[in-house]
GROMACS .gro file of C-alpha atoms in nm:
model
  338
    1MET     CA    1  -0.006   0.015   0.001
    2LEU     CA    2   0.257   0.252   0.106
    3SER     CA    3   0.604   0.251  -0.060
    4ILE     CA    4   0.904   0.454   0.049
    5ARG     CA    5   1.167   0.426  -0.236
    6ASP     CA    6   1.523   0.558  -0.191
    7VAL     CA    7   1.402   0.846   0.012
    8SER     CA    8   1.646   1.115   0.148
    9VAL     CA    9   1.560   1.423   0.362
   10ARG     CA   10   1.835   1.688   0.413
   11TYR     CA   11   1.863   1.994   0.630
   12GLY     CA   12   2.139   2.203   0.459
   13THR     CA   13   2.440   1.989   0.458
   14THR     CA   14   2.312   1.740   0.694
   15THR     CA   15   2.130   1.425   0.579
   16ALA     CA   16   1.870   1.317   0.835
   17VAL     CA   17   1.718   1.032   0.617
   18ASP     CA   18   1.960   0.863   0.386
   19HIS     CA   19   1.829   0.645   0.104
   20VAL     CA   20   1.564   0.462   0.265
   21ASP     CA   21   1.348   0.181   0.122
   22LEU     CA   22   1.031   0.054   0.319
   23HIS     CA   23   0.710  -0.096   0.227
   24LEU     CA   24   0.394  -0.121   0.438
   25ALA     CA   25   0.116  -0.378   0.360
   26ALA     CA   26  -0.275  -0.366   0.412
   27SER     CA   27  -0.346  -0.383   0.813
   28GLU     CA   28   0.019  -0.398   0.892
   29THR     CA   29   0.187  -0.217   1.175
   30LEU     CA   30   0.525  -0.130   1.102
   31ALA     CA   31   0.756  -0.002   1.382
   32ILE     CA   32   1.034   0.233   1.297
   33LEU     CA   33   1.289   0.176   1.576
   34GLY     CA   34   1.588   0.381   1.658
   35PRO     CA   35   1.782   0.607   1.893
   36SER     CA   36   1.729   0.966   1.915
   37GLY     CA   37   1.877   1.150   1.609
   38SER     CA   38   1.855   0.831   1.400
   39GLY     CA   39   1.606   0.987   1.153
   40LYS     CA   40   1.292   0.802   1.253
   41SER     CA   41   1.055   1.091   1.325
   42THR     CA   42   1.175   1.290   1.002
   43LEU     CA   43   1.100   0.991   0.800
   44LEU     CA   44   0.739   0.977   0.959
   45ARG     CA   45   0.700   1.342   0.879
   46ALA     CA   46   0.827   1.308   0.531
   47VAL     CA   47   0.546   1.026   0.487
   48ALA     CA   48   0.299   1.289   0.600
   49GLY     CA   49   0.408   1.572   0.368
   50LEU     CA   50   0.559   1.782   0.647
   51GLU     CA   51   0.925   1.762   0.512
   52PRO     CA   52   1.032   1.791   0.148
   53LEU     CA   53   1.229   1.509  -0.026
   54ALA     CA   54   1.570   1.549  -0.123
   55HIS     CA   55   1.553   1.240  -0.324
   56GLY     CA   56   1.325   0.933  -0.394
   57SER     CA   57   0.971   0.896  -0.380
   58ILE     CA   58   0.664   0.804  -0.152
   59SER     CA   59   0.348   0.653  -0.287
   60TRP     CA   60   0.016   0.497  -0.201
   61ARG     CA   61  -0.115   0.225  -0.399
   62GLY     CA   62   0.126   0.318  -0.686
   63ASN     CA   63   0.026   0.678  -0.696
   64ASP     CA   64   0.317   0.912  -0.616
   65LEU     CA   65   0.232   1.176  -0.340
   66ALA     CA   66   0.496   1.437  -0.447
   67GLY     CA   67   0.215   1.676  -0.521
   68THR     CA   68  -0.010   1.581  -0.268
   69PRO     CA   69  -0.046   1.835   0.035
   70PRO     CA   70  -0.053   1.674   0.392
   71HIS     CA   71  -0.435   1.748   0.442
   72GLU     CA   72  -0.512   1.556   0.117
   73ARG     CA   73  -0.329   1.257   0.199
   74ARG     CA   74  -0.570   1.126   0.441
   75PHE     CA   75  -0.300   0.994   0.691
   76GLY     CA   76  -0.386   1.045   1.062
   77LEU     CA   77  -0.090   1.160   1.282
   78MET     CA   78  -0.069   1.112   1.650
   79PHE     CA   79   0.230   1.301   1.836
   80GLN     CA   80   0.400   1.220   2.142
   81ASP     CA   81   0.236   1.495   2.350
   82TYR     CA   82  -0.102   1.422   2.196
   83ALA     CA   83  -0.171   1.801   2.128
   84LEU     CA   84  -0.519   1.785   2.267
   85PHE     CA   85  -0.704   2.102   2.303
   86PRO     CA   86  -0.736   2.157   2.694
   87HIS     CA   87  -1.034   2.398   2.665
   88HIS     CA   88  -1.245   2.152   2.471
   89ASP     CA   89  -1.423   1.829   2.608
   90VAL     CA   90  -1.340   1.498   2.461
   91GLY     CA   91  -1.602   1.503   2.187
   92ARG     CA   92  -1.487   1.847   2.076
   93ASN     CA   93  -1.127   1.714   2.035
   94VAL     CA   94  -1.229   1.401   1.862
   95GLU     CA   95  -1.423   1.564   1.591
   96PHE     CA   96  -1.161   1.832   1.517
   97GLY     CA   97  -1.060   1.672   1.188
   98LEU     CA   98  -1.416   1.613   1.099
   99ARG     CA   99  -1.494   1.967   1.144
  100MET     CA  100  -1.205   2.079   0.921
  101ALA     CA  101  -1.364   1.848   0.642
  102ASP     CA  102  -1.687   2.024   0.684
  103VAL     CA  103  -1.856   1.683   0.785
  104PRO     CA  104  -2.213   1.740   0.882
  105ALA     CA  105  -2.300   1.779   1.253
  106ALA     CA  106  -2.498   1.459   1.272
  107ARG     CA  107  -2.245   1.236   1.098
  108ARG     CA  108  -1.974   1.399   1.329
  109ARG     CA  109  -2.156   1.307   1.650
  110ALA     CA  110  -2.209   0.954   1.507
  111ARG     CA  111  -1.861   0.917   1.419
  112VAL     CA  112  -1.735   1.035   1.747
  113ARG     CA  113  -1.930   0.796   1.924
  114GLU     CA  114  -1.793   0.512   1.708
  115VAL     CA  115  -1.436   0.582   1.768
  116LEU     CA  116  -1.471   0.651   2.122
  117ASP     CA  117  -1.614   0.293   2.158
  118VAL     CA  118  -1.329   0.154   1.966
  119VAL     CA  119  -1.063   0.303   2.201
  120GLY     CA  120  -1.287   0.217   2.517
  121LEU     CA  121  -1.410   0.560   2.618
  122ALA     CA  122  -1.790   0.517   2.510
  123GLY     CA  123  -1.986   0.784   2.689
  124PHE     CA  124  -1.668   1.025   2.737
  125GLU     CA  125  -1.795   1.289   2.483
  126ARG     CA  126  -1.876   1.557   2.748
  127ARG     CA  127  -1.567   1.481   2.974
  128PRO     CA  128  -1.314   1.750   3.022
  129VAL     CA  129  -0.978   1.680   2.885
  130ALA     CA  130  -0.813   1.822   3.200
  131GLN     CA  131  -1.008   1.549   3.405
  132LEU     CA  132  -0.841   1.251   3.209
  133SER     CA  133  -0.583   1.049   3.324
  134GLY     CA  134  -0.248   1.004   3.083
  135GLY     CA  135  -0.391   0.685   2.952
  136GLU     CA  136  -0.732   0.823   2.886
  137GLN     CA  137  -0.590   1.117   2.692
  138GLN     CA  138  -0.365   0.886   2.487
  139ARG     CA  139  -0.676   0.708   2.386
  140VAL     CA  140  -0.848   1.041   2.295
  141ALA     CA  141  -0.569   1.130   2.086
  142LEU     CA  142  -0.585   0.784   1.890
  143ALA     CA  143  -0.963   0.844   1.853
  144ARG     CA  144  -0.908   1.186   1.705
  145ALA     CA  145  -0.654   1.032   1.466
  146LEU     CA  146  -0.895   0.756   1.378
  147ALA     CA  147  -1.226   0.973   1.337
  148PRO     CA  148  -1.152   1.093   0.992
  149ASP     CA  149  -1.121   0.746   0.860
  150PRO     CA  150  -0.738   0.777   0.769
  151ARG     CA  151  -0.596   0.540   0.506
  152LEU     CA  152  -0.287   0.524   0.714
  153LEU     CA  153  -0.209   0.593   1.098
  154MET     CA  154   0.121   0.737   1.210
  155LEU     CA  155   0.223   0.744   1.557
  156ASP     CA  156   0.524   0.935   1.685
  157GLU     CA  157   0.645   0.809   2.010
  158PRO     CA  158   0.283   0.792   2.132
  159LEU     CA  159   0.359   0.651   2.466
  160GLY     CA  160   0.690   0.891   2.522
  161ALA     CA  161   0.529   1.137   2.768
  162LEU     CA  162   0.408   0.850   3.008
  163ASP     CA  163   0.593   0.709   3.311
  164ARG     CA  164   0.731   0.363   3.260
  165ALA     CA  165   0.458   0.163   3.461
  166LEU     CA  166   0.175   0.339   3.252
  167ARG     CA  167   0.366   0.280   2.928
  168GLU     CA  168   0.401  -0.106   3.004
  169HIS     CA  169   0.012  -0.111   3.067
  170LEU     CA  170  -0.077   0.076   2.768
  171VAL     CA  171   0.144  -0.081   2.505
  172ASP     CA  172  -0.050  -0.404   2.505
  173GLU     CA  173  -0.391  -0.216   2.489
  174LEU     CA  174  -0.257  -0.010   2.198
  175ARG     CA  175  -0.178  -0.322   2.001
  176GLU     CA  176  -0.534  -0.440   2.054
  177LEU     CA  177  -0.662  -0.098   1.971
  178LEU     CA  178  -0.487  -0.117   1.635
  179ASP     CA  179  -0.598  -0.452   1.553
  180VAL     CA  180  -0.953  -0.351   1.603
  181ALA     CA  181  -0.907  -0.030   1.410
  182ASP     CA  182  -0.786  -0.230   1.113
  183VAL     CA  183  -0.576   0.043   0.963
  184PRO     CA  184  -0.214   0.014   0.846
  185ALA     CA  185   0.015   0.201   1.088
  186ILE     CA  186   0.361   0.326   1.111
  187TYR     CA  187   0.482   0.346   1.477
  188VAL     CA  188   0.784   0.555   1.564
  189THR     CA  189   0.970   0.466   1.896
  190HIS     CA  190   1.317   0.408   2.072
  191ASP     CA  191   1.188   0.144   2.295
  192HIS     CA  192   1.230  -0.190   2.161
  193ASP     CA  193   0.992  -0.359   2.396
  194GLU     CA  194   0.734  -0.134   2.251
  195ALA     CA  195   0.816  -0.202   1.903
  196PHE     CA  196   0.817  -0.575   1.964
  197THR     CA  197   0.474  -0.581   2.129
  198VAL     CA  198   0.297  -0.341   1.885
  199ALA     CA  199   0.443  -0.426   1.531
  200ASP     CA  200   0.409  -0.704   1.291
  201ARG     CA  201   0.760  -0.585   1.145
  202VAL     CA  202   1.031  -0.373   1.277
  203ALA     CA  203   1.252  -0.139   1.082
  204VAL     CA  204   1.581  -0.029   1.272
  205MET     CA  205   1.724   0.305   1.183
  206HIS     CA  206   2.085   0.420   1.256
  207ALA     CA  207   2.233   0.753   1.131
  208GLY     CA  208   1.946   0.812   0.888
  209ARG     CA  209   1.953   0.467   0.722
  210VAL     CA  210   1.747   0.163   0.758
  211VAL     CA  211   1.988  -0.123   0.869
  212GLN     CA  212   1.757  -0.420   0.915
  213VAL     CA  213   1.373  -0.487   0.888
  214ASP     CA  214   1.232  -0.821   1.038
  215ALA     CA  215   0.963  -0.950   1.246
  216PRO     CA  216   1.011  -0.914   1.619
  217ALA     CA  217   1.118  -1.269   1.681
  218ALA     CA  218   1.348  -1.275   1.403
  219LEU     CA  219   1.500  -0.937   1.493
  220TRP     CA  220   1.564  -1.061   1.849
  221ARG     CA  221   1.694  -1.400   1.737
  222ARG     CA  222   1.962  -1.263   1.500
  223PRO     CA  223   2.034  -0.884   1.488
  224ILE     CA  224   2.211  -0.786   1.163
  225ASP     CA  225   2.530  -0.650   1.328
  226PRO     CA  226   2.682  -0.585   1.662
  227ARG     CA  227   2.566  -0.225   1.653
  228VAL     CA  228   2.192  -0.320   1.627
  229ALA     CA  229   2.263  -0.598   1.898
  230GLN     CA  230   2.402  -0.344   2.139
  231PHE     CA  231   2.102  -0.131   2.070
  232LEU     CA  232   1.870  -0.405   2.159
  233GLY     CA  233   2.060  -0.438   2.506
  234PHE     CA  234   2.263  -0.745   2.429
  235GLY     CA  235   2.606  -0.756   2.567
  236PRO     CA  236   2.879  -0.758   2.659
  237THR     CA  237   3.073  -0.747   2.358
  238VAL     CA  238   3.437  -0.871   2.303
  239ASP     CA  239   3.676  -0.950   2.013
  240ALA     CA  240   3.764  -1.295   1.967
  241ILE     CA  241   3.911  -1.545   1.711
  242ALA     CA  242   3.712  -1.805   1.528
  243ARG     CA  243   3.889  -2.145   1.427
  244ASP     CA  244   3.790  -2.492   1.347
  245GLY     CA  245   3.414  -2.407   1.402
  246ALA     CA  246   3.445  -2.278   1.736
  247VAL     CA  247   3.521  -1.936   1.901
  248ARG     CA  248   3.739  -1.894   2.212
  249THR     CA  249   3.553  -1.629   2.428
  250PRO     CA  250   3.686  -1.517   2.777
  251TRP     CA  251   3.409  -1.742   2.916
  252GLY     CA  252   3.509  -2.047   2.732
  253VAL     CA  253   3.498  -2.223   2.400
  254VAL     CA  254   3.156  -2.217   2.216
  255PRO     CA  255   3.080  -2.379   1.886
  256CYS     CA  256   3.013  -2.126   1.599
  257GLY     CA  257   2.940  -2.130   1.218
  258ALA     CA  258   3.169  -1.841   1.156
  259PRO     CA  259   3.468  -1.896   0.923
  260THR     CA  260   3.825  -1.875   1.055
  261GLY     CA  261   3.939  -1.524   1.153
  262PRO     CA  262   3.887  -1.244   1.384
  263VAL     CA  263   3.502  -1.208   1.518
  264ILE     CA  264   3.299  -0.990   1.740
  265VAL     CA  265   3.136  -1.197   2.021
  266VAL     CA  266   2.788  -1.063   2.151
  267LEU     CA  267   2.610  -1.226   2.438
  268ARG     CA  268   2.218  -1.243   2.432
  269PRO     CA  269   2.073  -1.097   2.768
  270GLY     CA  270   1.998  -1.412   2.998
  271ALA     CA  271   2.314  -1.598   2.863
  272PHE     CA  272   2.438  -1.704   3.212
  273ALA     CA  273   2.277  -1.927   3.466
  274VAL     CA  274   2.401  -1.991   3.820
  275ARG     CA  275   2.508  -2.361   3.835
  276ASP     CA  276   2.685  -2.533   4.095
  277GLY     CA  277   3.024  -2.644   3.956
  278GLY     CA  278   2.981  -2.444   3.651
  279PRO     CA  279   3.290  -2.365   3.432
  280VAL     CA  280   3.265  -1.997   3.491
  281THR     CA  281   3.367  -1.872   3.828
  282GLY     CA  282   3.352  -1.527   3.955
  283VAL     CA  283   3.235  -1.292   4.239
  284VAL     CA  284   2.912  -1.107   4.295
  285ARG     CA  285   3.017  -0.736   4.250
  286SER     CA  286   2.660  -0.581   4.306
  287HIS     CA  287   2.284  -0.657   4.278
  288ARG     CA  288   1.967  -0.480   4.175
  289PHE     CA  289   1.596  -0.557   4.229
  290ALA     CA  290   1.406  -0.595   3.911
  291GLY     CA  291   1.053  -0.698   4.001
  292GLU     CA  292   1.014  -1.068   4.056
  293ARG     CA  293   1.405  -1.121   4.017
  294VAL     CA  294   1.737  -1.004   4.115
  295VAL     CA  295   1.984  -0.903   3.867
  296LEU     CA  296   2.352  -0.989   3.993
  297THR     CA  297   2.659  -0.838   3.822
  298VAL     CA  298   2.933  -1.079   3.850
  299ASP     CA  299   3.300  -1.005   3.797
  300ALA     CA  300   3.461  -1.314   3.630
  301ALA     CA  301   3.833  -1.360   3.622
  302GLY     CA  302   3.976  -1.204   3.312
  303ALA     CA  303   3.651  -1.150   3.142
  304PRO     CA  304   3.402  -0.845   3.129
  305ALA     CA  305   3.149  -0.853   3.392
  306VAL     CA  306   2.817  -1.023   3.313
  307ASP     CA  307   2.458  -0.989   3.448
  308VAL     CA  308   2.270  -1.287   3.571
  309ALA     CA  309   1.892  -1.295   3.707
  310VAL     CA  310   1.802  -1.521   3.995
  311ALA     CA  311   1.505  -1.528   4.231
  312PRO     CA  312   1.504  -1.298   4.548
  313THR     CA  313   1.526  -1.586   4.769
  314ALA     CA  314   1.828  -1.723   4.574
  315ALA     CA  315   2.031  -1.389   4.563
  316PRO     CA  316   2.371  -1.410   4.737
  317PRO     CA  317   2.525  -1.122   4.909
  318ASP     CA  318   2.780  -0.908   4.731
  319GLY     CA  319   3.148  -1.040   4.753
  320THR     CA  320   3.004  -1.415   4.732
  321PRO     CA  321   3.206  -1.657   4.488
  322ILE     CA  322   2.959  -1.782   4.231
  323ALA     CA  323   2.974  -2.043   3.949
  324LEU     CA  324   2.818  -2.002   3.622
  325ALA     CA  325   2.733  -2.177   3.299
  326LEU     CA  326   2.692  -2.009   2.964
  327ASP     CA  327   2.424  -2.117   2.713
  328PRO     CA  328   2.602  -2.148   2.392
  329ASP     CA  329   2.277  -2.052   2.189
  330ALA     CA  330   2.302  -1.691   2.360
  331VAL     CA  331   2.644  -1.629   2.209
  332LEU     CA  332   2.609  -1.443   1.863
  333VAL     CA  333   2.919  -1.429   1.633
  334TYR     CA  334   2.985  -1.161   1.380
  335PRO     CA  335   3.271  -1.118   1.140
  336ARG     CA  336   3.509  -0.837   1.293
  337ASP     CA  337   3.443  -0.619   0.975
  338SER     CA  338   3.076  -0.614   1.052
   0.00000   0.00000   0.00000
């Protein structure tokens, strides 16, 4: 449906989006994931028609959008700060786009009821925006974006203004809302947990370029290079040498499919487990509580420190010697030049 072909966006001599190719299918949610400054929000604004292209094209169902102004693209855009009108009630906020399109009053009222029902806010039409919780405001903003029946929904860090506890609660709800709305969507975020929960596919951006596009499970299973792996929270990362189908790491020899030569070894989260008599020995340097588990930071002799998750009742005090086992499947090996 949406095709982004060889698109670049520049600000003077700075290239914010660098020759990006992406495609979005019907009813698909595509997350654009990357750190601050990677170009993801600029790319979204280019799709919306709010940024001129320096190169390439953006088309919808094969029709080039180059000459189509933003208000005629029928794309719904939801910002991080929601941009709700505080002096209007919920109904007036939701119907804003319909008013701009001169939709008759009776149809506006009916459509407001429809979309508020979709987002779980039936009966909220006359509720003042100032009296809503952060999660309710987020749903009002989504309802407003859906009200004009957009061909494409674009969400720019829609949970970024909320605290972590509320974000974690709302991300599952947002996925359900997008499924119910049945509208293709682009979801911009810097949080890989959000991207994996919401999206059918994830496009990882770095320095203006899309470096990997994959389903969440495939992306987590095999990041394309060490840089993407580190962005996803993998690590530690060490240099090593592969030889005879194995790589010698600071934590032991691990089988690998890499050809003989210099490689970069990256450990997947959860690579280590506590095991009596395990081959990796170390000392607990520190610990931190993480909900229903405790994460131990362990200094292993001659190796970078590693994290190990244990049950709170099994957490030894700092300074305790400990034995660990490394899961070979949690070891990612990349050519050094990657």
